[in-house]
mmCIF file of C-alpha atoms in Angstrom:
data_model
loop_
_atom_site.group_PDB
_atom_site.id
_atom_site.type_symbol
_atom_site.label_atom_id
_atom_site.label_comp_id
_atom_site.label_asym_id
_atom_site.label_seq_id
_atom_site.Cartn_x
_atom_site.Cartn_y
_atom_site.Cartn_z
ATOM 1 C CA UNK V 562 5.964 -1.080 8.247
ATOM 2 C CA UNK V 563 3.011 -2.587 7.051
ATOM 3 C CA UNK V 564 1.240 -1.574 10.412
ATOM 4 C CA UNK V 565 1.417 1.983 9.243
ATOM 5 C CA UNK V 566 -0.232 1.667 5.666
ATOM 6 C CA UNK V 567 -3.540 0.194 4.589
ATOM 7 C CA UNK V 568 -3.460 -2.979 2.823
ATOM 8 C CA UNK V 569 -6.374 -1.858 0.318
ATOM 9 C CA UNK V 570 -4.404 -1.396 -2.739
ATOM 10 C CA UNK V 571 -6.177 -3.572 -5.775
ATOM 11 C CA UNK V 572 -3.926 -6.862 -6.357
ATOM 12 C CA UNK V 573 -2.186 -6.618 -9.407
ATOM 13 C CA UNK V 574 -2.429 -10.406 -10.099
ATOM 14 C CA UNK V 575 -5.564 -12.860 -9.803
ATOM 15 C CA UNK V 576 -5.209 -15.150 -7.255
ATOM 16 C CA UNK V 577 -5.284 -19.028 -7.793
ATOM 17 C CA UNK V 578 -8.293 -20.723 -7.419
ATOM 18 C CA UNK V 579 -9.192 -21.096 -3.923
ATOM 19 C CA UNK V 580 -9.974 -24.102 -1.409
ATOM 20 C CA UNK V 581 -11.637 -23.675 1.531
ATOM 21 C CA UNK V 582 -11.905 -26.100 4.522
ATOM 22 C CA UNK V 583 -14.156 -25.439 7.393
ATOM 23 C CA UNK V 584 -14.708 -26.508 11.088
ATOM 24 C CA UNK V 585 -18.615 -26.049 11.899
ATOM 25 C CA UNK V 586 -20.075 -27.416 15.696
ATOM 26 C CA UNK V 587 -23.690 -26.119 14.857
ATOM 27 C CA UNK V 588 -22.661 -22.680 16.624
ATOM 28 C CA UNK V 589 -20.359 -21.245 14.641
ATOM 29 C CA UNK V 590 -18.142 -21.741 11.395
ATOM 30 C CA UNK V 591 -14.678 -20.731 10.886
ATOM 31 C CA UNK V 592 -12.994 -21.413 7.371
ATOM 32 C CA UNK V 593 -9.317 -21.238 5.914
ATOM 33 C CA UNK V 594 -8.186 -20.924 2.480
ATOM 34 C CA UNK V 595 -5.515 -23.375 1.761
ATOM 35 C CA UNK V 596 -4.678 -21.289 -1.330
ATOM 36 C CA UNK V 597 -3.351 -18.443 0.626
ATOM 37 C CA UNK V 598 -1.581 -19.917 3.265
ATOM 38 C CA UNK V 599 -3.986 -21.678 4.925
ATOM 39 C CA UNK V 600 -5.090 -18.073 6.463
ATOM 40 C CA UNK V 601 -8.283 -17.642 8.526
ATOM 41 C CA UNK V 602 -11.046 -15.879 6.402
ATOM 42 C CA UNK V 603 -14.483 -16.913 7.206
ATOM 43 C CA UNK V 604 -15.854 -16.802 10.713
ATOM 44 C CA UNK V 605 -19.812 -16.418 10.983
ATOM 45 C CA UNK V 606 -22.735 -18.476 13.210
ATOM 46 C CA UNK V 607 -23.441 -21.943 11.998
ATOM 47 C CA UNK V 608 -24.692 -21.853 8.167
ATOM 48 C CA UNK V 609 -24.646 -18.470 7.660
ATOM 49 C CA UNK V 610 -23.836 -16.663 5.029
ATOM 50 C CA UNK V 611 -22.676 -13.420 7.279
ATOM 51 C CA UNK V 612 -19.042 -13.748 6.993
ATOM 52 C CA UNK V 613 -17.646 -11.254 9.729
ATOM 53 C CA UNK V 614 -14.042 -11.373 8.108
ATOM 54 C CA UNK V 615 -12.233 -9.960 5.358
ATOM 55 C CA UNK V 616 -10.559 -11.753 2.857
ATOM 56 C CA UNK V 617 -10.032 -9.110 0.116
ATOM 57 C CA UNK V 618 -6.535 -10.390 -0.725
ATOM 58 C CA UNK V 619 -3.861 -12.413 0.849
ATOM 59 C CA UNK V 620 -2.788 -9.816 2.840
ATOM 60 C CA UNK V 621 -6.281 -9.601 4.900
ATOM 61 C CA UNK V 622 -7.653 -12.362 6.543
ATOM 62 C CA UNK V 623 -6.492 -13.574 10.250
ATOM 63 C CA UNK V 624 -3.197 -14.408 9.785
ATOM 64 C CA UNK V 625 0.457 -14.070 11.216
ATOM 65 C CA UNK V 626 2.749 -11.688 9.581
ATOM 66 C CA UNK V 627 6.154 -10.498 11.489
ATOM 67 C CA UNK V 628 8.575 -7.653 10.858
ATOM 68 C CA UNK V 629 12.657 -7.292 10.478
ATOM 69 C CA UNK V 630 15.075 -4.624 9.269
ATOM 70 C CA UNK V 631 14.852 -2.776 6.437
ATOM 71 C CA UNK V 632 16.129 -4.676 3.701
ATOM 72 C CA UNK V 633 15.845 -2.612 0.506
ATOM 73 C CA UNK V 634 12.556 -4.332 -0.632
ATOM 74 C CA UNK V 635 9.991 -1.940 -2.384
ATOM 75 C CA UNK V 636 6.067 -2.670 -1.951
ATOM 76 C CA UNK V 637 4.486 -0.429 -4.624
ATOM 77 C CA UNK V 638 6.838 2.148 -4.453
ATOM 78 C CA UNK V 639 7.209 2.142 -1.091
ATOM 79 C CA UNK V 640 10.389 1.261 1.201
ATOM 80 C CA UNK V 641 9.687 -1.823 2.943
ATOM 81 C CA UNK V 642 11.652 -4.228 5.486
ATOM 82 C CA UNK V 643 12.020 -7.996 6.080
ATOM 83 C CA UNK V 644 8.482 -9.106 6.414
ATOM 84 C CA UNK V 645 7.185 -12.859 6.411
ATOM 85 C CA UNK V 646 3.422 -12.863 5.622
ATOM 86 C CA UNK V 647 1.340 -16.103 6.221
ATOM 87 C CA UNK V 648 -1.378 -15.309 3.135
ATOM 88 C CA UNK V 649 1.673 -14.196 0.396
ATOM 89 C CA UNK V 650 2.644 -11.169 -1.031
ATOM 90 C CA UNK V 651 1.278 -7.764 -2.129
ATOM 91 C CA UNK V 652 0.967 -9.019 -5.488
ATOM 92 C CA UNK V 653 -1.511 -11.993 -4.421
ATOM 93 C CA UNK V 654 1.318 -14.407 -4.928
ATOM 94 C CA UNK V 655 0.152 -17.046 -2.312
ATOM 95 C CA UNK V 656 2.664 -18.599 0.315
ATOM 96 C CA UNK V 657 3.614 -22.073 0.192
ATOM 97 C CA UNK V 658 1.309 -24.662 1.786
ATOM 98 C CA UNK V 659 3.400 -27.543 3.564
ATOM 99 C CA UNK V 660 1.000 -29.600 5.601
ATOM 100 C CA UNK V 661 -2.672 -29.168 6.382
ATOM 101 C CA UNK V 662 -4.713 -31.627 8.213
ATOM 102 C CA UNK V 663 -8.668 -31.431 8.838
ATOM 103 C CA UNK V 664 -10.678 -33.204 11.464
ATOM 104 C CA UNK V 665 -14.086 -32.870 12.459
ATOM 105 C CA UNK V 666 -12.493 -30.987 15.813
ATOM 106 C CA UNK V 667 -9.608 -29.109 14.554
ATOM 107 C CA UNK V 668 -7.508 -27.492 11.338
ATOM 108 C CA UNK V 669 -3.866 -27.734 11.387
ATOM 109 C CA UNK V 670 -1.553 -26.008 8.965
ATOM 110 C CA UNK V 671 2.226 -25.357 8.321
ATOM 111 C CA UNK V 672 3.244 -22.702 5.612
ATOM 112 C CA UNK V 673 6.323 -21.072 4.611
ATOM 113 C CA UNK V 674 5.256 -17.623 4.396
ATOM 114 C CA UNK V 675 6.365 -15.124 1.368
ATOM 115 C CA UNK V 676 7.987 -11.632 1.888
ATOM 116 C CA UNK V 677 5.237 -9.288 1.694
ATOM 117 C CA UNK V 678 7.192 -6.691 -0.626
ATOM 118 C CA UNK V 679 9.386 -9.281 -3.058
ATOM 119 C CA UNK V 680 7.398 -12.326 -2.927
ATOM 120 C CA UNK V 681 10.306 -14.292 -2.417
ATOM 121 C CA UNK V 682 9.774 -17.563 -0.398
ATOM 122 C CA UNK V 683 11.228 -17.545 3.088
ATOM 123 C CA UNK V 684 11.989 -20.860 4.264
ATOM 124 C CA UNK V 685 13.830 -19.642 7.060
ATOM 125 C CA UNK V 686 10.511 -18.939 8.602
ATOM 126 C CA UNK V 687 7.909 -21.448 9.335
ATOM 127 C CA UNK V 688 4.649 -20.934 10.379
ATOM 128 C CA UNK V 689 2.284 -23.237 12.202
ATOM 129 C CA UNK V 690 -1.385 -23.154 13.307
ATOM 130 C CA UNK V 691 -4.058 -25.268 15.320
ATOM 131 C CA UNK V 692 -7.596 -24.218 15.191
ATOM 132 C CA UNK V 693 -10.721 -25.434 17.604
ATOM 133 C CA UNK V 694 -13.831 -24.890 18.082
ATOM 134 C CA UNK V 695 -15.360 -24.672 21.874
ATOM 135 C CA UNK V 696 -19.180 -23.698 21.582
ATOM 136 C CA UNK V 697 -19.322 -20.311 20.292
ATOM 137 C CA UNK V 698 -15.634 -19.923 20.529
ATOM 138 C CA UNK V 699 -13.123 -20.535 18.072
ATOM 139 C CA UNK V 700 -9.552 -20.816 19.567
ATOM 140 C CA UNK V 701 -6.700 -20.017 17.687
ATOM 141 C CA UNK V 702 -3.073 -21.054 18.321
ATOM 142 C CA UNK V 703 0.054 -19.824 16.216
ATOM 143 C CA UNK V 704 3.576 -20.941 16.314
ATOM 144 C CA UNK V 705 6.565 -19.027 14.366
ATOM 145 C CA UNK V 706 9.946 -20.563 14.092
ATOM 146 C CA UNK V 707 12.668 -18.340 12.600
ATOM 147 C CA UNK V 708 15.794 -20.350 11.786
ATOM 148 C CA UNK V 709 17.596 -17.483 9.981
ATOM 149 C CA UNK V 710 21.338 -15.819 10.696
ATOM 150 C CA UNK V 711 20.568 -12.593 11.143
ATOM 151 C CA UNK V 712 19.668 -11.095 14.298
ATOM 152 C CA UNK V 713 16.834 -8.296 13.573
ATOM 153 C CA UNK V 714 16.196 -5.313 15.706
ATOM 154 C CA UNK V 715 12.629 -5.144 18.038
ATOM 155 C CA UNK V 716 9.501 -4.318 16.246
ATOM 156 C CA UNK V 717 5.966 -3.950 17.093
ATOM 157 C CA UNK V 718 4.656 -7.724 15.761
ATOM 158 C CA UNK V 719 0.995 -8.387 14.618
ATOM 159 C CA UNK V 720 -0.492 -11.011 16.664
ATOM 160 C CA UNK V 721 -2.504 -11.711 14.557
ATOM 161 C CA UNK V 722 -3.552 -8.994 12.159
ATOM 162 C CA UNK V 723 -7.158 -9.425 11.975
ATOM 163 C CA UNK V 724 -9.379 -7.657 8.914
ATOM 164 C CA UNK V 725 -13.345 -7.458 9.448
ATOM 165 C CA UNK V 726 -16.133 -6.403 7.078
ATOM 166 C CA UNK V 727 -16.292 -2.744 6.715
ATOM 167 C CA UNK V 728 -19.697 -2.651 8.185
ATOM 168 C CA UNK V 729 -17.948 -3.396 11.494
ATOM 169 C CA UNK V 730 -16.889 0.093 11.985
ATOM 170 C CA UNK V 731 -16.733 0.866 15.936
ATOM 171 C CA UNK V 732 -14.135 -0.399 17.890
ATOM 172 C CA UNK V 733 -14.851 -1.126 21.638
ATOM 173 C CA UNK V 734 -12.585 -1.999 24.384
ATOM 174 C CA UNK V 735 -12.111 -1.775 28.036
ATOM 175 C CA UNK V 736 -9.581 1.421 29.057
ATOM 176 C CA UNK V 737 -7.046 1.698 31.351
ATOM 177 C CA UNK V 738 -9.833 3.200 33.498
ATOM 178 C CA UNK V 739 -11.740 0.007 33.216
ATOM 179 C CA UNK V 740 -14.360 1.932 31.390
ATOM 180 C CA UNK V 741 -15.980 0.792 28.088
ATOM 181 C CA UNK V 742 -14.221 2.742 25.375
ATOM 182 C CA UNK V 743 -16.217 3.205 21.696
ATOM 183 C CA UNK V 744 -14.359 4.869 19.005
ATOM 184 C CA UNK V 745 -13.922 4.842 15.211
ATOM 185 C CA UNK V 746 -10.143 4.688 14.208
ATOM 186 C CA UNK V 747 -9.290 6.596 10.912
ATOM 187 C CA UNK V 748 -6.103 6.332 8.972
ATOM 188 C CA UNK V 749 -2.981 5.924 9.436
ATOM 189 C CA UNK V 750 -2.588 3.878 12.503
ATOM 190 C CA UNK V 751 -4.012 4.493 16.245
ATOM 191 C CA UNK V 752 -2.470 2.739 19.073
ATOM 192 C CA UNK V 753 -4.626 2.069 21.874
ATOM 193 C CA UNK V 754 -3.979 0.757 25.678
ATOM 194 C CA UNK V 755 -6.078 -1.937 26.994
ATOM 195 C CA UNK V 756 -7.248 -1.846 30.436
ATOM 196 C CA UNK V 757 -7.965 -4.656 32.731
ATOM 197 C CA UNK V 758 -10.223 -7.025 30.322
ATOM 198 C CA UNK V 759 -7.860 -8.063 27.555
ATOM 199 C CA UNK V 760 -10.307 -8.012 24.637
ATOM 200 C CA UNK V 761 -11.200 -5.864 21.667
ATOM 201 C CA UNK V 762 -14.110 -5.823 19.528
ATOM 202 C CA UNK V 763 -15.577 -4.457 16.040
ATOM 203 C CA UNK V 764 -19.050 -3.864 16.063
ATOM 204 C CA UNK V 765 -21.653 -2.268 13.811
ATOM 205 C CA UNK V 766 -24.339 0.346 14.380
ATOM 206 C CA UNK V 767 -26.399 -2.614 16.319
ATOM 207 C CA UNK V 768 -23.451 -2.879 18.874
ATOM 208 C CA UNK V 769 -23.021 -6.762 17.471
ATOM 209 C CA UNK V 770 -19.966 -8.253 16.116
ATOM 210 C CA UNK V 771 -16.922 -9.949 16.497
ATOM 211 C CA UNK V 772 -14.762 -9.875 19.690
ATOM 212 C CA UNK V 773 -10.804 -10.985 19.898
ATOM 213 C CA UNK V 774 -9.718 -11.973 23.301
ATOM 214 C CA UNK V 775 -5.907 -11.417 23.878
ATOM 215 C CA UNK V 776 -4.532 -11.811 26.887
ATOM 216 C CA UNK V 777 -0.673 -11.823 25.945
ATOM 217 C CA UNK V 778 -0.622 -8.086 24.984
ATOM 218 C CA UNK V 779 -1.364 -4.762 26.651
ATOM 219 C CA UNK V 780 -1.996 -2.844 23.372
ATOM 220 C CA UNK V 781 -2.871 -2.881 19.804
ATOM 221 C CA UNK V 782 -2.793 -0.922 16.383
ATOM 222 C CA UNK V 783 -6.030 -0.077 14.734
ATOM 223 C CA UNK V 784 -7.219 1.415 11.578
ATOM 224 C CA UNK V 785 -10.283 1.925 8.985
ATOM 225 C CA UNK V 786 -10.103 2.879 5.360
ATOM 226 C CA UNK V 787 -13.282 3.962 3.818
ATOM 227 C CA UNK V 788 -12.894 4.830 0.124
ATOM 228 C CA UNK V 789 -16.351 3.948 -0.800
ATOM 229 C CA UNK V 790 -15.300 0.822 -2.538
ATOM 230 C CA UNK V 791 -14.278 -2.856 -2.153
ATOM 231 C CA UNK V 792 -10.883 -2.088 -0.648
ATOM 232 C CA UNK V 793 -12.756 -0.514 2.596
ATOM 233 C CA UNK V 794 -11.651 -2.286 5.686
ATOM 234 C CA UNK V 795 -11.616 -2.564 9.673
ATOM 235 C CA UNK V 796 -8.278 -3.648 11.068
ATOM 236 C CA UNK V 797 -6.634 -4.567 14.280
ATOM 237 C CA UNK V 798 -3.627 -6.111 15.491
ATOM 238 C CA UNK V 799 -2.494 -7.320 19.186
ATOM 239 C CA UNK V 800 1.312 -5.823 19.668
ATOM 240 C CA UNK V 801 4.077 -7.017 21.317
ATOM 241 C CA UNK V 802 7.907 -5.812 20.702
ATOM 242 C CA UNK V 803 10.374 -8.535 20.242
ATOM 243 C CA UNK V 804 13.089 -9.034 17.725
ATOM 244 C CA UNK V 805 13.656 -12.127 15.222
ATOM 245 C CA UNK V 806 16.898 -13.771 16.051
ATOM 246 C CA UNK V 807 18.340 -17.165 15.020
ATOM 247 C CA UNK V 808 16.593 -20.192 17.188
ATOM 248 C CA UNK V 809 13.564 -17.792 18.007
ATOM 249 C CA UNK V 810 10.203 -19.844 18.492
ATOM 250 C CA UNK V 811 7.396 -17.676 19.561
ATOM 251 C CA UNK V 812 3.735 -19.396 20.319
ATOM 252 C CA UNK V 813 0.432 -17.695 21.385
ATOM 253 C CA UNK V 814 -3.202 -18.049 21.332
ATOM 254 C CA UNK V 815 -6.574 -16.013 20.828
ATOM 255 C CA UNK V 816 -10.207 -16.392 20.993
ATOM 256 C CA UNK V 817 -12.758 -15.143 18.405
ATOM 257 C CA UNK V 818 -16.364 -14.710 19.325
ATOM 258 C CA UNK V 819 -19.642 -13.291 17.822
ATOM 259 C CA UNK V 820 -22.057 -11.405 19.625
ATOM 260 C CA UNK V 821 -23.103 -8.200 21.240
ATOM 261 C CA UNK V 822 -20.789 -5.948 23.392
ATOM 262 C CA UNK V 823 -22.484 -7.324 26.603
ATOM 263 C CA UNK V 824 -22.226 -10.880 25.011
ATOM 264 C CA UNK V 825 -18.871 -10.732 24.500
ATOM 265 C CA UNK V 826 -17.246 -9.056 27.381
ATOM 266 C CA UNK V 827 -19.374 -11.573 29.184
ATOM 267 C CA UNK V 828 -17.733 -14.597 27.483
ATOM 268 C CA UNK V 829 -14.262 -13.374 27.961
ATOM 269 C CA UNK V 830 -14.497 -12.431 31.471
ATOM 270 C CA UNK V 831 -15.015 -16.344 31.863
ATOM 271 C CA UNK V 832 -11.809 -17.236 30.024
ATOM 272 C CA UNK V 833 -8.791 -18.293 31.591
ATOM 273 C CA UNK V 834 -5.181 -18.518 30.180
ATOM 274 C CA UNK V 835 -4.413 -19.797 26.796
ATOM 275 C CA UNK V 836 -4.486 -23.487 26.642
#
């Protein structure tokens, strides 16, 4: 599955002209690309040009992505499986945006995803998101509805997929023994188990970067690709294991924040359950 492979291939098709919309509350700025399934591709301090996220192709971004059974599909020579992706396909074919609303306080979008390997639109899957800013935090709520007839086997699901710029190369989290862990993952994927504090951060050499609060999971998958080109990436995804089955509706919320490890840890300790 895509969790075990890099999304760092050069896209073979040029994306359509991009259309971005933003929230900016004077502290942080959050942006989505309506031309890529309304995926989140920008997060920075307010009015800053230093975007911490990675939007290299439609498989990057902060976005919803789910997995089902092998279906005979092929991703650039690799056997693949049922895989609705909010941004679109590996050939940079964008997903279908069904609806979007922008207010000064919230960005909403509803999307029909594409199969990552085949590029086929998957109308049996509907993806929704509600995004808002609270002080220096970005609160991200996601919803997936599956109305297909097939019951798939359980798989690890990315909740959500998160790609950041490669300068953020050190992963920081609190381990099972409650100690602060720092590591630089390689490739392929590594699974990490979270301790009593449900957050993970990607930081730079100055110990500053982007953190993700993920109260709905106990483990995550992560990798880095370092080939010295534009395809370099740092990736993580909170994981839960469940099956896509008829009538399934799944919702969750995560929170993004910017700062040093000390600042992120302090902020995330104060967060309660998702609203």
